[in-house]
Coordinates of C-alpha atoms (C1' of nucleotides) in Angstrom, one line a residue:
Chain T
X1 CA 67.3 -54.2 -129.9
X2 CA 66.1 -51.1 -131.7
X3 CA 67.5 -47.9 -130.9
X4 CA 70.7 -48.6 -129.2
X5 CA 70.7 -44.9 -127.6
X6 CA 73.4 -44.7 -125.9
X7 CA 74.8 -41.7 -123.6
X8 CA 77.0 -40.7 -127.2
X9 CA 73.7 -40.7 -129.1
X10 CA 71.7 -38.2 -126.6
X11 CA 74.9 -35.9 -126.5
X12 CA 75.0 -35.9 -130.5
X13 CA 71.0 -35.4 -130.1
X14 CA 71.8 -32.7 -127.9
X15 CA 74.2 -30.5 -129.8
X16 CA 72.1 -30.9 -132.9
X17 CA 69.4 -29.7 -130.7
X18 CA 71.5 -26.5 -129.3
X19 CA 72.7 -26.2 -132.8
X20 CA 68.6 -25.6 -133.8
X21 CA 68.6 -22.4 -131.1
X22 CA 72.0 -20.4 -132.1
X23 CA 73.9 -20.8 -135.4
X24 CA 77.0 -22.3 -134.1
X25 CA 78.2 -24.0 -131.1
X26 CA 81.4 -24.0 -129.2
X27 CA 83.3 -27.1 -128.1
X28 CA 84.7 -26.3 -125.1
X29 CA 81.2 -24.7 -123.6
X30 CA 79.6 -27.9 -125.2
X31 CA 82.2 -29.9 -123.6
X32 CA 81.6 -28.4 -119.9
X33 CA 77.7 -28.9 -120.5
X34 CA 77.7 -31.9 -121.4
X35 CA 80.4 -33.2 -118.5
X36 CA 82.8 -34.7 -121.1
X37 CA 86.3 -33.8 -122.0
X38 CA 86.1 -31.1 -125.7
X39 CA 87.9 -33.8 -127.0
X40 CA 85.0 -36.3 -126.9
X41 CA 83.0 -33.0 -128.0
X42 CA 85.5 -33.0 -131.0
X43 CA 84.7 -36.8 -131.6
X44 CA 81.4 -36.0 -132.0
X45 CA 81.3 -33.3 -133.9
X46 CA 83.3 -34.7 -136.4
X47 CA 81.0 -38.0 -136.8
X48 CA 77.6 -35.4 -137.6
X49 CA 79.9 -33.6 -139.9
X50 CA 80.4 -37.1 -141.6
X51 CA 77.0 -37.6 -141.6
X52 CA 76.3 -34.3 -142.9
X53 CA 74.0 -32.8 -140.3
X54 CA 76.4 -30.5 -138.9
X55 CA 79.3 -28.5 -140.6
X56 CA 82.9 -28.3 -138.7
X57 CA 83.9 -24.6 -137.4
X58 CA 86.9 -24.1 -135.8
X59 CA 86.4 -23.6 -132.5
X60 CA 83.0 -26.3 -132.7
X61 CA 80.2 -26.3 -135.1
X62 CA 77.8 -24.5 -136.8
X63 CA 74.4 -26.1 -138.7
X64 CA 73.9 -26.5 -142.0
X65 CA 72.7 -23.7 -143.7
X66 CA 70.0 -24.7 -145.3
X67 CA 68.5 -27.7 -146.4
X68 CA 66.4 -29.8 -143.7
X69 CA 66.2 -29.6 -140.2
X70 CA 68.4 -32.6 -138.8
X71 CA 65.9 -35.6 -138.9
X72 CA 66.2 -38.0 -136.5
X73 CA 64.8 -40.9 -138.1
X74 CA 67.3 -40.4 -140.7
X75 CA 70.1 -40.5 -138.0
X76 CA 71.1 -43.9 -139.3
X77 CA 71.5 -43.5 -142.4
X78 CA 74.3 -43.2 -144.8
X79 CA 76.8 -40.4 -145.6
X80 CA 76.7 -37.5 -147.3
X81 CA 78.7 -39.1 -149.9
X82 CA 76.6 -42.1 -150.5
X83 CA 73.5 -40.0 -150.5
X84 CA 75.7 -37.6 -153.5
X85 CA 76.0 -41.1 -155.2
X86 CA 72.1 -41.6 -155.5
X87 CA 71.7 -38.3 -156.6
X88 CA 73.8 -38.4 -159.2
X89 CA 72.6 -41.9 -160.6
X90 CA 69.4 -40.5 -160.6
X91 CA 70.2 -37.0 -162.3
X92 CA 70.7 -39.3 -165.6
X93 CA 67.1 -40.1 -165.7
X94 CA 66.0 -36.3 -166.3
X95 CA 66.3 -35.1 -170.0
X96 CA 66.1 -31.2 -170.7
X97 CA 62.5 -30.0 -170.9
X98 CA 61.4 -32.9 -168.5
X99 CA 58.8 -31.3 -165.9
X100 CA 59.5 -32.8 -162.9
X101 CA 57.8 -33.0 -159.1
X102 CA 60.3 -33.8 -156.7
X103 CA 58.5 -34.4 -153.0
X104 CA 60.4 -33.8 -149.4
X105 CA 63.2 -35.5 -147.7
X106 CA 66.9 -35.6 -147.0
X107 CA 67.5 -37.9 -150.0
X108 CA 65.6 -36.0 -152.6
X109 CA 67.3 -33.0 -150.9
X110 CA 70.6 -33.8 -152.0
X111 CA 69.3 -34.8 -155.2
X112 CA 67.8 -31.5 -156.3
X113 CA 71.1 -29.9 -155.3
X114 CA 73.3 -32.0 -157.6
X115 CA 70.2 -31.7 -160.3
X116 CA 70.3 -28.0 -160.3
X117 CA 74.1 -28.1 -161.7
X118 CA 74.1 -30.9 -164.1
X119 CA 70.4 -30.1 -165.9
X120 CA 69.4 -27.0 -168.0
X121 CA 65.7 -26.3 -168.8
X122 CA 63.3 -28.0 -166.3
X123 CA 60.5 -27.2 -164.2
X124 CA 59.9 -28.7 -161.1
X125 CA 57.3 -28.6 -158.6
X126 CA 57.9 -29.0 -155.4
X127 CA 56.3 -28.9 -151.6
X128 CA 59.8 -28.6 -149.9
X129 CA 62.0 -26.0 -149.1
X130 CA 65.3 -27.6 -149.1
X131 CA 64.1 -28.6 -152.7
X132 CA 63.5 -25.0 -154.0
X133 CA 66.2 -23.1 -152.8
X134 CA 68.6 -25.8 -153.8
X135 CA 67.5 -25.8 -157.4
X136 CA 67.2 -21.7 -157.9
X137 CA 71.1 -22.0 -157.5
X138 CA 71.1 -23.2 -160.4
X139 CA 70.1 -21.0 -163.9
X140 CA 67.9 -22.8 -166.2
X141 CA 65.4 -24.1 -163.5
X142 CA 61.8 -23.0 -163.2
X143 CA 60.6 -23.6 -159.4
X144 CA 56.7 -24.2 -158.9
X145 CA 56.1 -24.0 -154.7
X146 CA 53.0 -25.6 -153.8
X147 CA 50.7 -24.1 -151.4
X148 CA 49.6 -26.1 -148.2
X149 CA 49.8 -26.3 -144.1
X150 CA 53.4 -25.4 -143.3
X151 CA 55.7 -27.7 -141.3
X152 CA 59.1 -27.1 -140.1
X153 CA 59.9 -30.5 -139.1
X154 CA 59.9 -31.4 -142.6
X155 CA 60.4 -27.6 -143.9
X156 CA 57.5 -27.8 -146.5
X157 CA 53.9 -27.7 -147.2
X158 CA 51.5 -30.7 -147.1
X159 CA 47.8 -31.2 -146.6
X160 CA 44.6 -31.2 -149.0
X161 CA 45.5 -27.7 -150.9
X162 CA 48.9 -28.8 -151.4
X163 CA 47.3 -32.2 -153.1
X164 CA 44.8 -30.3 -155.1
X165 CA 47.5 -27.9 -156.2
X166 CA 49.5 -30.7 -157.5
X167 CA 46.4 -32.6 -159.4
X168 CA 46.1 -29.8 -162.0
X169 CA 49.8 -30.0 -163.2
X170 CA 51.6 -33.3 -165.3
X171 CA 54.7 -34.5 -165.4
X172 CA 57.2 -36.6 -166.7
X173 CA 58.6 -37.6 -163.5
X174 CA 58.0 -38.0 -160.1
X175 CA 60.7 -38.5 -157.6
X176 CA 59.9 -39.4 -154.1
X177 CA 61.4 -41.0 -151.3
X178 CA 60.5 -43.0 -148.4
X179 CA 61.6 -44.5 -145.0
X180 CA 61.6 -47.9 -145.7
X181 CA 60.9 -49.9 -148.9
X182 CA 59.2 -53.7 -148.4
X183 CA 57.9 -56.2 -150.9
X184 CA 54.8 -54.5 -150.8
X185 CA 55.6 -51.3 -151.4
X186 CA 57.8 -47.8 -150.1
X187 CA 56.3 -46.9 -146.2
X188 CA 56.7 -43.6 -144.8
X189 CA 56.1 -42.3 -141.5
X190 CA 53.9 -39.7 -142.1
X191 CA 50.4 -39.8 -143.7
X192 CA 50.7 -36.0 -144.5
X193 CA 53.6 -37.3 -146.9
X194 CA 52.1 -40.3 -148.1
X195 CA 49.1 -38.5 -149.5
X196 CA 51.7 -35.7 -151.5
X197 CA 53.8 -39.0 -152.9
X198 CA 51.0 -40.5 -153.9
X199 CA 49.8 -37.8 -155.9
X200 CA 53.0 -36.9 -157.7
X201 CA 52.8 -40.5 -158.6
X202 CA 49.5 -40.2 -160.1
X203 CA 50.2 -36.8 -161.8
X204 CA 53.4 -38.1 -163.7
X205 CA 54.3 -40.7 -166.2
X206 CA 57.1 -42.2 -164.5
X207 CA 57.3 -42.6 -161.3
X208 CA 61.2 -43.0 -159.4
X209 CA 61.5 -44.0 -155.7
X210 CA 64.9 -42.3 -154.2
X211 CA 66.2 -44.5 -151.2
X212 CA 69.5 -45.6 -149.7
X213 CA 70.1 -49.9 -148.9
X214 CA 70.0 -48.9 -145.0
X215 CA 65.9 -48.6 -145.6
X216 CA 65.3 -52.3 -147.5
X217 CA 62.7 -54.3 -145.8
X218 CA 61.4 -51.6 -143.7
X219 CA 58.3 -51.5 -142.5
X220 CA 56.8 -48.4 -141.4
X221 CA 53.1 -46.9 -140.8
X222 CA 51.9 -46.4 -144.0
X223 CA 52.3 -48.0 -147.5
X224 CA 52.6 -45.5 -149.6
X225 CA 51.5 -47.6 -152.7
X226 CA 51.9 -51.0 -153.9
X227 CA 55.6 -51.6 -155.6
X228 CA 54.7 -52.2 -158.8
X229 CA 53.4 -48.7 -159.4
X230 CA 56.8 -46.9 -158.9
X231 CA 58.8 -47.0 -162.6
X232 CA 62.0 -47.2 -161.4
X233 CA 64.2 -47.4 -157.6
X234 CA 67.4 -45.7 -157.4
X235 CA 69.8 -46.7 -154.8
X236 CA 73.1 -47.3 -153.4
X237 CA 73.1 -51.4 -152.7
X238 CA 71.5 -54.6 -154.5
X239 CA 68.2 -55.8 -152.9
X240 CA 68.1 -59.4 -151.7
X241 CA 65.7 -62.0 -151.5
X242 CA 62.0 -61.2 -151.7
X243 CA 62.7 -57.7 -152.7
X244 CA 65.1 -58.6 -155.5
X245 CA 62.5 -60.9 -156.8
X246 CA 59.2 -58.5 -157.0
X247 CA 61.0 -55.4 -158.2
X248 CA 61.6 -57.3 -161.7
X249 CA 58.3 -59.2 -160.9
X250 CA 57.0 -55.9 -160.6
X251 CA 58.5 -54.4 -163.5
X252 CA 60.7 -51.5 -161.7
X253 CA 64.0 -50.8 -163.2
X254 CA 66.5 -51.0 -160.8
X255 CA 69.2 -48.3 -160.8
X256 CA 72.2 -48.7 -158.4
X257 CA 74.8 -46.6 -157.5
X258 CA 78.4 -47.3 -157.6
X259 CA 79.4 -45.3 -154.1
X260 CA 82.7 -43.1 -154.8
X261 CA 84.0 -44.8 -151.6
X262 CA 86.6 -47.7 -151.9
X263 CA 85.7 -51.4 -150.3
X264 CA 87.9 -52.3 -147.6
X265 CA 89.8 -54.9 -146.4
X266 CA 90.9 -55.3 -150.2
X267 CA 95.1 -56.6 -150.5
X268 CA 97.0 -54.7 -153.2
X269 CA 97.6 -57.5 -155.9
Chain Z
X1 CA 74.9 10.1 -153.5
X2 CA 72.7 7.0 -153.6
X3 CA 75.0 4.2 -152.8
X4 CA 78.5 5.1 -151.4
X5 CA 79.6 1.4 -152.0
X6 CA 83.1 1.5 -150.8
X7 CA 85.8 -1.4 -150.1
X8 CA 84.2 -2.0 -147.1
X9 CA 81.5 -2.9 -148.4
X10 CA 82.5 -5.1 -151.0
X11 CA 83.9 -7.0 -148.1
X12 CA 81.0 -7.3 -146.2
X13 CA 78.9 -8.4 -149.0
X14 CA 82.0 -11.0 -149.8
X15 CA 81.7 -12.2 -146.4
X16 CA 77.5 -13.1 -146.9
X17 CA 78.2 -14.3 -150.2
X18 CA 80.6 -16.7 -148.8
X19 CA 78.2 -17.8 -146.0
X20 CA 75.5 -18.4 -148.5
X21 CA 77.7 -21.2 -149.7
X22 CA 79.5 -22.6 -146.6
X23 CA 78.0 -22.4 -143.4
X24 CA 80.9 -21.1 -141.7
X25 CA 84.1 -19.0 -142.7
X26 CA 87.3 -18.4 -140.8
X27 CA 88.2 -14.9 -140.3
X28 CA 92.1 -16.1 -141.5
X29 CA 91.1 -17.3 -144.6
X30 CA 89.0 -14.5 -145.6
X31 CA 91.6 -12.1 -144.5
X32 CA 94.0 -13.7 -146.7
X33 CA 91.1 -13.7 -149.4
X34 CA 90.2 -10.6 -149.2
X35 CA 93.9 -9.0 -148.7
X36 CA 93.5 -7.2 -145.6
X37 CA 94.3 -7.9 -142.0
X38 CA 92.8 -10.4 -139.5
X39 CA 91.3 -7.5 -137.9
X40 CA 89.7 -5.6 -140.2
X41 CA 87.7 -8.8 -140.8
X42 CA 87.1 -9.1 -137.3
X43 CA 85.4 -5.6 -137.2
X44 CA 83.4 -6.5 -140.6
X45 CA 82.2 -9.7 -138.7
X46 CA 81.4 -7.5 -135.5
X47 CA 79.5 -4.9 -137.7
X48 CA 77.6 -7.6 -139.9
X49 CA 76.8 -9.3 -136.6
X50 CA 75.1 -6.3 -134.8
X51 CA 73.2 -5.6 -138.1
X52 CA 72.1 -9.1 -137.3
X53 CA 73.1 -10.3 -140.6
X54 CA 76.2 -13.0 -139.5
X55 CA 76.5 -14.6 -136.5
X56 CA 79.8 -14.8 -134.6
X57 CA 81.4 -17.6 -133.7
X58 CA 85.5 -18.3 -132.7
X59 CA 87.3 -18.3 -135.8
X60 CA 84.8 -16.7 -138.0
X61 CA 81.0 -16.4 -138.9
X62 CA 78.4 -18.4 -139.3
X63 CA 75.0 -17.6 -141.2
X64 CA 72.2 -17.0 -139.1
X65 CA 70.5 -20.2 -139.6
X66 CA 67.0 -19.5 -140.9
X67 CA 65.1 -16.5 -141.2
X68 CA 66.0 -14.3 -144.3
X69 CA 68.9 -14.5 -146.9
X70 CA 70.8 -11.3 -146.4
X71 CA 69.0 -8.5 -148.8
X72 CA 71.2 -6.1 -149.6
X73 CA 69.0 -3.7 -150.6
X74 CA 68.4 -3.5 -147.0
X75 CA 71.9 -3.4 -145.8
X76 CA 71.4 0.6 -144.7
X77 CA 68.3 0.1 -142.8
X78 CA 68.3 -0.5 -139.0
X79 CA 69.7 -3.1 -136.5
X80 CA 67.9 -5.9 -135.2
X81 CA 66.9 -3.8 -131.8
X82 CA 64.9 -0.7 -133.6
X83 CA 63.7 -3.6 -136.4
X84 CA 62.0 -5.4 -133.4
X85 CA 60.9 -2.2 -131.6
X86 CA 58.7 -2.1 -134.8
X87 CA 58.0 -5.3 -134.7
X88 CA 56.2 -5.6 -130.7
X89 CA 54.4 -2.4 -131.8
X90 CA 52.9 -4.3 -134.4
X91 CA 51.9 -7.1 -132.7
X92 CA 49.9 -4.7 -130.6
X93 CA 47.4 -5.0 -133.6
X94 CA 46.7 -8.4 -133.4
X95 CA 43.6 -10.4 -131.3
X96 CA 43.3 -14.2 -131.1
X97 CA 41.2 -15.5 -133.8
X98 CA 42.8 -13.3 -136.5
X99 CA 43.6 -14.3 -139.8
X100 CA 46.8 -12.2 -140.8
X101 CA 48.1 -12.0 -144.7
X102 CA 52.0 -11.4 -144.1
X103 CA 54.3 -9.8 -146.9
X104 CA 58.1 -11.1 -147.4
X105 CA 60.8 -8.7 -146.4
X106 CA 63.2 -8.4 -143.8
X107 CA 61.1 -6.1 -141.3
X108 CA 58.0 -8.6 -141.6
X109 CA 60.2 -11.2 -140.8
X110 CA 61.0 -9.8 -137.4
X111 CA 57.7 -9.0 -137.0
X112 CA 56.6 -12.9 -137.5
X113 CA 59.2 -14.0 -134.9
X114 CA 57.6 -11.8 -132.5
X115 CA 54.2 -12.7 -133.4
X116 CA 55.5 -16.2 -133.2
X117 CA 55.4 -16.0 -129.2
X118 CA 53.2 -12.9 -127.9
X119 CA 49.9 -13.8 -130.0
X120 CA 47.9 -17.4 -130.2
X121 CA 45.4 -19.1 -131.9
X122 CA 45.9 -17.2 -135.4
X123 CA 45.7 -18.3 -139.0
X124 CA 48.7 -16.7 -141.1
X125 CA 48.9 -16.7 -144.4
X126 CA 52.2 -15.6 -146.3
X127 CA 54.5 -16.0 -149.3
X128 CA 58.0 -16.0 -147.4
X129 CA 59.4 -18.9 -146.3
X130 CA 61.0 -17.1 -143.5
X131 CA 58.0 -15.6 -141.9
X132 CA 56.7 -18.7 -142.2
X133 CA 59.5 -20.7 -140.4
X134 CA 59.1 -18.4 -138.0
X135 CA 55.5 -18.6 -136.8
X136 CA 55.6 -22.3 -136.6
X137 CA 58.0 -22.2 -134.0
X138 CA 55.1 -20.9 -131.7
X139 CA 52.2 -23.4 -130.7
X140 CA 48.9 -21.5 -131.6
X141 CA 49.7 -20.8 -134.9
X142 CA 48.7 -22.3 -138.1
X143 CA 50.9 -21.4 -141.4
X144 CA 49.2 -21.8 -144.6
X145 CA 52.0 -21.0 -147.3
X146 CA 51.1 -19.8 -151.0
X147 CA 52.1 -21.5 -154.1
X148 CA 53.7 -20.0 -156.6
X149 CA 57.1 -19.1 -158.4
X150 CA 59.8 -19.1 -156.2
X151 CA 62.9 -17.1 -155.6
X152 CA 65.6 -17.2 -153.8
X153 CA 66.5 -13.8 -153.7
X154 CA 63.7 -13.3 -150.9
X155 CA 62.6 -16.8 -150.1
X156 CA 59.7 -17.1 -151.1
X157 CA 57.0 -16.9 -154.1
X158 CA 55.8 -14.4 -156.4
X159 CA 53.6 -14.4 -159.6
X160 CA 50.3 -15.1 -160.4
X161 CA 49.6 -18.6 -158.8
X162 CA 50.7 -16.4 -155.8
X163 CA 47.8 -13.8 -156.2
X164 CA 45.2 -16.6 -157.2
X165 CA 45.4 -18.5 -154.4
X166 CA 45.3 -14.7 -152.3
X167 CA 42.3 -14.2 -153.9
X168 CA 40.6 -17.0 -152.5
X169 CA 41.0 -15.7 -148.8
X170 CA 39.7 -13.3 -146.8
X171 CA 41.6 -12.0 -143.8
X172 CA 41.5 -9.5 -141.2
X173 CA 44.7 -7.8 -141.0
X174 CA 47.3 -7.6 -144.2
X175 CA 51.1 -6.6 -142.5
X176 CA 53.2 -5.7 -145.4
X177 CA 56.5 -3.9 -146.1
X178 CA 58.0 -1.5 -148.4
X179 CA 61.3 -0.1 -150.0
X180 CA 59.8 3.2 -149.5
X181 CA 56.9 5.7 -148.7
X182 CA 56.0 8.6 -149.9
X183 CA 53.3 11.0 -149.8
X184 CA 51.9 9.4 -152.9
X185 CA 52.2 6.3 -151.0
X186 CA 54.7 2.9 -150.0
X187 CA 57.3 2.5 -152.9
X188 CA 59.0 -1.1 -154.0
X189 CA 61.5 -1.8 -156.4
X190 CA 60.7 -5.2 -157.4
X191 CA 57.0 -5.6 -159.6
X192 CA 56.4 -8.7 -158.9
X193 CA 56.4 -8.2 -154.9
X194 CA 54.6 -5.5 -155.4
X195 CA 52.0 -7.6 -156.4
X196 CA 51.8 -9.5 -153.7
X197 CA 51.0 -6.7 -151.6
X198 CA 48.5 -5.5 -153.5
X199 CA 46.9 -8.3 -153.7
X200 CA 47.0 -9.0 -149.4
X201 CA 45.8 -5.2 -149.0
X202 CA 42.8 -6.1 -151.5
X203 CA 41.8 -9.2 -149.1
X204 CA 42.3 -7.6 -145.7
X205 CA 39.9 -5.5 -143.3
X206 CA 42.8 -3.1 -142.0
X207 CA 46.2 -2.8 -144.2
X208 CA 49.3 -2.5 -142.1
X209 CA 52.4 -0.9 -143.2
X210 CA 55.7 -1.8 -141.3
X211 CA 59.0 -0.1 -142.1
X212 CA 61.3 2.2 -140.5
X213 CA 62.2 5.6 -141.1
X214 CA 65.2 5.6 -143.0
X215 CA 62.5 5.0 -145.4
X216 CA 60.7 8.0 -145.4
X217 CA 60.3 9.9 -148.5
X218 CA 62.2 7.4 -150.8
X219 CA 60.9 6.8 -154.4
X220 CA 61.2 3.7 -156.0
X221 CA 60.4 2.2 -159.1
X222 CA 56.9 1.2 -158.2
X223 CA 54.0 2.6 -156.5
X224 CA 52.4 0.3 -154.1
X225 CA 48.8 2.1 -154.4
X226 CA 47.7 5.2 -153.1
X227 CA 48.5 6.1 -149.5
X228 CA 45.1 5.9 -148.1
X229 CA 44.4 2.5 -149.2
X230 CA 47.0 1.8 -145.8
X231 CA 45.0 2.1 -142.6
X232 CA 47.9 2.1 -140.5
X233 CA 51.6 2.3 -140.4
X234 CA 54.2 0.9 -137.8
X235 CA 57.2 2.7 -137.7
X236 CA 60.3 3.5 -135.2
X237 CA 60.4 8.1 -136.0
X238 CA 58.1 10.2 -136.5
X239 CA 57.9 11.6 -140.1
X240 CA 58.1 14.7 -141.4
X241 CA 56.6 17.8 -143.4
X242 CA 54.2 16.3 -146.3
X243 CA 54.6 12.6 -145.6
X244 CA 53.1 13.8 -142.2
X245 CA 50.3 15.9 -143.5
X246 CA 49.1 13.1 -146.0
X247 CA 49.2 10.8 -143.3
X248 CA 46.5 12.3 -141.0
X249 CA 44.5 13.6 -144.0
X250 CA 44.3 10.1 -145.6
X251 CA 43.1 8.9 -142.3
X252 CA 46.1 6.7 -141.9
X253 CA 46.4 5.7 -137.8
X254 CA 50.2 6.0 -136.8
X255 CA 52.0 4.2 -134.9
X256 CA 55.4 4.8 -133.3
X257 CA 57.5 2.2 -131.4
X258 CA 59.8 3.7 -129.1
X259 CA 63.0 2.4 -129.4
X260 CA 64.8 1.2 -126.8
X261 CA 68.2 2.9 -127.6
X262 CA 68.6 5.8 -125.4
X263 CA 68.9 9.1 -127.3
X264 CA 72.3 10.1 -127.8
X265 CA 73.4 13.9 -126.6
X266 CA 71.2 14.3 -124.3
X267 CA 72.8 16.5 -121.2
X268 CA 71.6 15.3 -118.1
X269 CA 69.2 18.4 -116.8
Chain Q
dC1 C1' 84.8 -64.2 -115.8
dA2 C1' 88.2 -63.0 -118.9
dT3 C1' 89.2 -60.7 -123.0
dA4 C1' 88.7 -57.5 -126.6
dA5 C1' 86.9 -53.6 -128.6
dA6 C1' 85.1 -49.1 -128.1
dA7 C1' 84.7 -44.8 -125.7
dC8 C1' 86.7 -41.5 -122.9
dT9 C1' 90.2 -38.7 -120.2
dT10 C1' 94.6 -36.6 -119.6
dG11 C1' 98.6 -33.9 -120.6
dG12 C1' 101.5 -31.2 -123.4
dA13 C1' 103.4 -29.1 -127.5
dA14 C1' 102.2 -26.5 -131.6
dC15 C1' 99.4 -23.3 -133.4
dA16 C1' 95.3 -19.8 -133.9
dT17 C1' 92.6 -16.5 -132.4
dC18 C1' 91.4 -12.6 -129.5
dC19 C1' 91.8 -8.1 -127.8
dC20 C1' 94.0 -4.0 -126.7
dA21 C1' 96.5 0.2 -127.6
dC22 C1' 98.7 2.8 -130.8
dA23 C1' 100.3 4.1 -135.3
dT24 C1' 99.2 5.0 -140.0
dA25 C1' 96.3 5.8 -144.0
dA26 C1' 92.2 7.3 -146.4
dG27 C1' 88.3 10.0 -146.9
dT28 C1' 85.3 14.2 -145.7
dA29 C1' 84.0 18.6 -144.4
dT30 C1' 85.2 23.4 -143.3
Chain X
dA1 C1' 94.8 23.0 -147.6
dT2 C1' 93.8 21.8 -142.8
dA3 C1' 91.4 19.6 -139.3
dC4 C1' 88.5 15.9 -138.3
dT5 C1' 86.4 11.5 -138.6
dT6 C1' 86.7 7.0 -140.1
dA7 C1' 89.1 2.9 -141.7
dT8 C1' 93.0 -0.1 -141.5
dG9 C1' 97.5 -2.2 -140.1
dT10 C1' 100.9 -3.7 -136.4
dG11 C1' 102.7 -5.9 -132.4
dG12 C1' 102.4 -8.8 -128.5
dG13 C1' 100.6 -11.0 -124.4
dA14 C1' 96.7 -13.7 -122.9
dT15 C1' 93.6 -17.1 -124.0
dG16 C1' 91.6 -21.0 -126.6
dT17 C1' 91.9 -24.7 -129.8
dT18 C1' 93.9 -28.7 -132.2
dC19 C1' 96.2 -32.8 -132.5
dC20 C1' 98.6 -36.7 -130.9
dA21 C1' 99.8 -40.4 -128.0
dA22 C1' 99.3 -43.0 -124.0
dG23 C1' 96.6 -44.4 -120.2
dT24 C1' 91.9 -45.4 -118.1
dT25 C1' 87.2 -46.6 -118.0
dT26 C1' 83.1 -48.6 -120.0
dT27 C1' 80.7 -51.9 -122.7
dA28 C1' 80.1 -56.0 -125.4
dT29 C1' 81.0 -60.8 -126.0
dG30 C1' 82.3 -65.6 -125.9

DNA sequence: CATAAAACTTGGAACATCCCACATAAGTAT
DNA sequence: ATACTTATGTGGGATGTTCCAAGTTTTATG
């Protein structure tokens, strides 16, 4: 099956949803909306919170602050903790000085957030929101915002004058991400996004694919481009199979991420 | 006095500092944070939430989720009810077909959000991410964001990437706000937003000034450009004296909202 | 169909918050 | 200084939430 979507998954969709109109929620007014007890509410509050898409109040839950809109394609991904682990791996490939485009998504999200701490002296350019305000946190970080169509699904700009914007600058790194990852190549859903990763690609020397193990062997839409042009994947999990094989095939250093969380089902010695 | 700035406050601006980290604080742990008593925060939270600058929830506050970081500079000007009163008068302005240039600031920000669902089939183009988040939210309206520097301090860009790609457009109406106006003309405290809205009045037909009248007669560091480069302004009182005089003489169209607050003191006849 | 796992409800004790009215303190104007 | 306004603290009853544990329903699976 594909989308199991069960009645928890349209209630979760639901106070994410209500959570997009007012700034916090209540459980127990959730609870009689919805027809469940609040302590099913409180069940599922406490699984987005997990998941990072919605932040625990007392009496319910309010969204995120900033950062992006909840996504649902991105519903099955990992933790907030895993994502922090990809981030962090990555972080070490940026030197001071570097120039770097960073394109939108939850991943890449996360990543400029932990970047903006740990890295003096850069400059990135960026079509995403979450991206921006994330790194101006931080002191010794020039933001470059790229003009373009806004979108709010994805909170940033895209379409031919964000492209042409981006073709006059270079870079030393590009860091993208992606909804799936196959043996041919990253896939996205979107062609507006395809066309702004594929120019960040082209506009910087190296070019670094953020994505966590969940999106292996995806297929989506669009190919974004063919694997061997990315420089490097950063992830969370070791590829198998075909994928293992073309990434060295292809070249692509392979970065992986040792999650902070322990493996289970281990016996003390 | 230009600032009284008492511990009050402090408080308050403790409060929005806190919710531009988490998105949620507990009136209990602020109280013990801050030294005072459960219900003196409550009555911050209460005040900050009428000036629409928190929003309430059971145990605390939450940040309004998008729309504008809290400007402080701005934390003596109006509620959200005579903000929007300028706001539909505004709107008033606008035809279907227009191309509006939109300024950052909190009182343009309203003004977008209204705009958002009274006008269709316009073409926008701004430098503040809230405005822009705003519009998209209605159907009939296309965003086109500028790029630039950005900052977080207003959300949005600023510098001369910003003005470039103005330059390129031509738009019918320019809606921009201001720190201050005086009979020389609208006042700002920051150069490089000033900028900006030079550079929107430069590309527009009609030049639209939106602020309320608390600002009347304040100086600020910069002058925006001479008052009858405006050809109208939107504002909730009617001004007074030599600001008044200028007005009519620079052939500047006024525009008063009423307010929907009833007048206080006002004997029944 | 039987069984196991997962999801949900219920009930109650412990605890937090809310709101009101009133008392006290601080700051401001006359 | 005195009166006035504004800001803050206190106490307690009503209301709401949390957390836990046990019981029930639903769903998945061999």
């Amino acid at each position: 099956m594909f989308l199991p979507e069960g009645k928890k998954a349209a209630r979760q969709r639901l106070i994410i949803a209500e959570l997009g109109l007012h700034p916090a929620v209540r459980t127990s007014a959730l609870a009689r909306r919805l027809g469940v007890s609040t302590e099913t509410v409180r069940r599922d509050i406490e699984e987005l919170t997990r998941l990072g898409l919605v932040s625990r109040t007392y009496g319910g839950a309010a969204g995120r602050q900033l950062g992006l809109q909840p996504e649902f394609q991105d519903r099955d991904s990992l933790a907030v903790e895993e994502r922090d682990a990809i981030a962090r791996k990555a972080v070490e490939l940026v030197k001071p000085g570097d120039v770097l485009m960073i394109d939108s998504g939850s991943t890449t999200a996360r990543f400029a957030r932990i970047l903006a701490q740990a890295v003096e002296q850069i400059t990135v350019i960026t079509n995403c929101f979450a991206v921006a305000h994330s790194l101006v946190q931080g002191s010794g970080v020039r933001v470059l915002f790229c003009p373009g169509d806004f979108s709010v699904r994805e909170r940033g700009v895209y379409g031919s004058e964000t492209c042409a914007f981006l073709q006059r600058f270079n870079a030393d790194i590009a860091f993208i991400g992606a909804s799936g990852l196959t043996v041919e190549g990253p896939t996205d859903v979107e062609t507006q996004a395809c066309w702004i990763k594929r120019t960040m690609l082209d506009r910087a020397e190296r070019g670094v694919l953020l994505l966590d193990g969940t999106k292996f062997d995806r297929r989506h839409l669009e190919l974004v481009c063919p694997l061997d042009r990315l420089s490097d994947v950063v992830t969370d999990r070791h590829p198998e199979g075909g994928l293992a094989v073309r990434l060295t095939r292809g070249g692509v250093t392979l970065h992986v991420a040792s999650s902070v969380t322990q493996p289970e089902h281990v016996d003390p010695a």
